[in-house]
Amino acid sequence: MEVIIRPTEEAAAKLTAKIIADAINDKPEFKLGLATGATMEAVYAELSALNKANKVDFSQVRTWNLDEYVGLAPEHDQSYRYYMNKNLFNNVNIDKRNTHLPDGLAINEELEAAVYDESIDEAGGIDLWLVGIGKSGHIGFNDPGTSLASRTHVAYLTNTTYEQNKIYFNPPESMPRRAFTAGVGTVLDAKKVVQLITGERKADIAAAAIEGPITSMISSTALQMHPDTVVILDEAAAAKLKLRDFYNEVFMNDPKWEAYR
Ligand code: F6R
């Protein structure tokens, strides 16, 4: 696991977007895993700007998102399909037929989940999965107690996640308590994982996720077992990391990061 700390949220998001854009430029038929949430908005704004400036081409990119609320139609303004269209897909030259999210209205939930994993496998796997972290330590909606070997499934969301996300709903109580989520195992299968963590409110969970023991109580800790994960944080989110100085030394001196400093 590599850990990079940038001074601000903006710098952390820009670095994240550059890593993704460079990877797409190296392999135009890129299979990209995506996340939603407040943290990712700055990444999608930067990717949209890079696309507009002809610095990254999404025409052959295929995407799979981590999650979608059960019961929300794509047009619902809190559905993750709506979020993705608004923040990224409408702003770049991607073919929307190449963008995948679980269908929140699927009648057969088990089948929908199985087909979602199959579609990733049939495409040859995800090249890079962009993930955030929830206050519960989740990646996707893999809240505490979820198997670290889980595949895509419908999850019942914990109170921590309900409190984190219900503020976006009107009224807040209308937030669905269940959601489709790619499993922890689904994410671990990606060739590369890039995790973005910003803000003071994530400092405690970031320290537990990056430097604490691997446990299904914090699904993000499973990324410690992934052979190619980069975690990017801003100073505020990195405040409680024990090895901060070491991570900074590596980033400033390792030649592989030269183009990103
Ligand atoms: C969203 C997702 C979640 C979020 C996490 C952080 O697709 O999978 O794991 O990444 O809940 O959300 P924000 O960025 O809103 O704090």
PDB file of C-alpha atoms and ligand atoms in Angstrom, residues 34-41 44 65-69 80 83-84 129-143 161 164-165 168 180-182 195-198 201-202, ligand 1:
ATOM      1  CA  LEU A  34     -15.895   4.443  -9.839  1.00  0.00           C
ATOM      2  CA  ALA A  35     -17.349   5.741  -6.585  1.00  0.00           C
ATOM      3  CA  THR A  36     -19.774   8.523  -5.722  1.00  0.00           C
ATOM      4  CA  GLY A  37     -20.012  10.815  -2.680  1.00  0.00           C
ATOM      5  CA  ALA A  38     -18.888  14.314  -1.777  1.00  0.00           C
ATOM      6  CA  THR A  39     -15.155  13.443  -1.865  1.00  0.00           C
ATOM      7  CA  MET A  40     -15.252  12.437  -5.532  1.00  0.00           C
ATOM      8  CA  GLU A  41     -16.906  15.584  -6.881  1.00  0.00           C
ATOM      9  CA  TYR A  44     -14.809  14.318 -11.518  1.00  0.00           C
ATOM     10  CA  ASN A  65     -19.720   1.979 -10.193  1.00  0.00           C
ATOM     11  CA  LEU A  66     -19.491   0.593  -6.690  1.00  0.00           C
ATOM     12  CA  ASP A  67     -23.059   0.999  -5.607  1.00  0.00           C
ATOM     13  CA  GLU A  68     -26.663   2.104  -6.043  1.00  0.00           C
ATOM     14  CA  TYR A  69     -29.571   2.536  -3.632  1.00  0.00           C
ATOM     15  CA  TYR A  80     -25.945   7.262  -8.003  1.00  0.00           C
ATOM     16  CA  TYR A  83     -24.877  11.678  -9.593  1.00  0.00           C
ATOM     17  CA  MET A  84     -22.569  10.061 -12.166  1.00  0.00           C
ATOM     18  CA  TRP A 129     -11.013   1.126  -9.065  1.00  0.00           C
ATOM     19  CA  LEU A 130     -11.405   4.564  -7.497  1.00  0.00           C
ATOM     20  CA  VAL A 131     -12.828   4.311  -3.972  1.00  0.00           C
ATOM     21  CA  GLY A 132     -13.475   6.597  -1.012  1.00  0.00           C
ATOM     22  CA  ILE A 133     -14.065   5.626   2.596  1.00  0.00           C
ATOM     23  CA  GLY A 134     -17.151   6.064   4.740  1.00  0.00           C
ATOM     24  CA  LYS A 135     -17.161   7.123   8.376  1.00  0.00           C
ATOM     25  CA  SER A 136     -17.924   3.481   9.188  1.00  0.00           C
ATOM     26  CA  GLY A 137     -14.738   2.442   7.403  1.00  0.00           C
ATOM     27  CA  HIS A 138     -16.631   1.071   4.437  1.00  0.00           C
ATOM     28  CA  ILE A 139     -15.534   0.879   0.836  1.00  0.00           C
ATOM     29  CA  GLY A 140     -18.594   0.746  -1.364  1.00  0.00           C
ATOM     30  CA  PHE A 141     -21.397   0.067   1.094  1.00  0.00           C
ATOM     31  CA  ASN A 142     -19.483  -2.752   2.798  1.00  0.00           C
ATOM     32  CA  ASP A 143     -20.302  -1.717   6.342  1.00  0.00           C
ATOM     33  CA  THR A 161     -23.834   5.251   7.061  1.00  0.00           C
ATOM     34  CA  GLN A 164     -23.678  10.150   6.943  1.00  0.00           C
ATOM     35  CA  ASN A 165     -25.843  10.083   3.835  1.00  0.00           C
ATOM     36  CA  TYR A 168     -28.661  14.559   1.092  1.00  0.00           C
ATOM     37  CA  PHE A 180     -26.454  -2.743  -4.008  1.00  0.00           C
ATOM     38  CA  THR A 181     -22.722  -2.703  -3.463  1.00  0.00           C
ATOM     39  CA  ALA A 182     -19.763  -4.293  -5.153  1.00  0.00           C
ATOM     40  CA  GLN A 195      -8.444   5.500  -2.599  1.00  0.00           C
ATOM     41  CA  LEU A 196      -9.078   9.185  -1.912  1.00  0.00           C
ATOM     42  CA  ILE A 197      -9.650  10.337   1.685  1.00  0.00           C
ATOM     43  CA  THR A 198     -10.089  14.006   2.547  1.00  0.00           C
ATOM     44  CA  ARG A 201     -13.823  14.112   9.813  1.00  0.00           C
ATOM     45  CA  LYS A 202     -12.058  11.132   8.183  1.00  0.00           C
TER      46      LYS A 202
HETATM   47  C1  F6R B   1     -19.915   5.819  -2.791  1.00  0.00           C
HETATM   48  C2  F6R B   1     -19.256   4.874  -1.895  1.00  0.00           C
HETATM   49  C3  F6R B   1     -18.937   5.233  -0.474  1.00  0.00           C
HETATM   50  C4  F6R B   1     -18.303   6.613  -0.309  1.00  0.00           C
HETATM   51  C5  F6R B   1     -18.117   6.922   1.158  1.00  0.00           C
HETATM   52  C6  F6R B   1     -17.595   8.328   1.383  1.00  0.00           C
HETATM   53  O1  F6R B   1     -20.079   5.261  -4.061  1.00  0.00           O
HETATM   54  O2  F6R B   1     -18.997   3.800  -2.309  1.00  0.00           O
HETATM   55  O3  F6R B   1     -18.091   4.242   0.058  1.00  0.00           O
HETATM   56  O4  F6R B   1     -17.078   6.648  -0.982  1.00  0.00           O
HETATM   57  O5  F6R B   1     -19.312   6.764   1.862  1.00  0.00           O
HETATM   58  O6  F6R B   1     -18.543   9.272   1.021  1.00  0.00           O
HETATM   59  P1  F6R B   1     -18.202  10.843   1.051  1.00  0.00           P
HETATM   60  O7  F6R B   1     -17.200  11.093   0.007  1.00  0.00           O
HETATM   61  O8  F6R B   1     -19.530  11.501   0.744  1.00  0.00           O
HETATM   62  O9  F6R B   1     -17.697  11.123   2.423  1.00  0.00           O
END
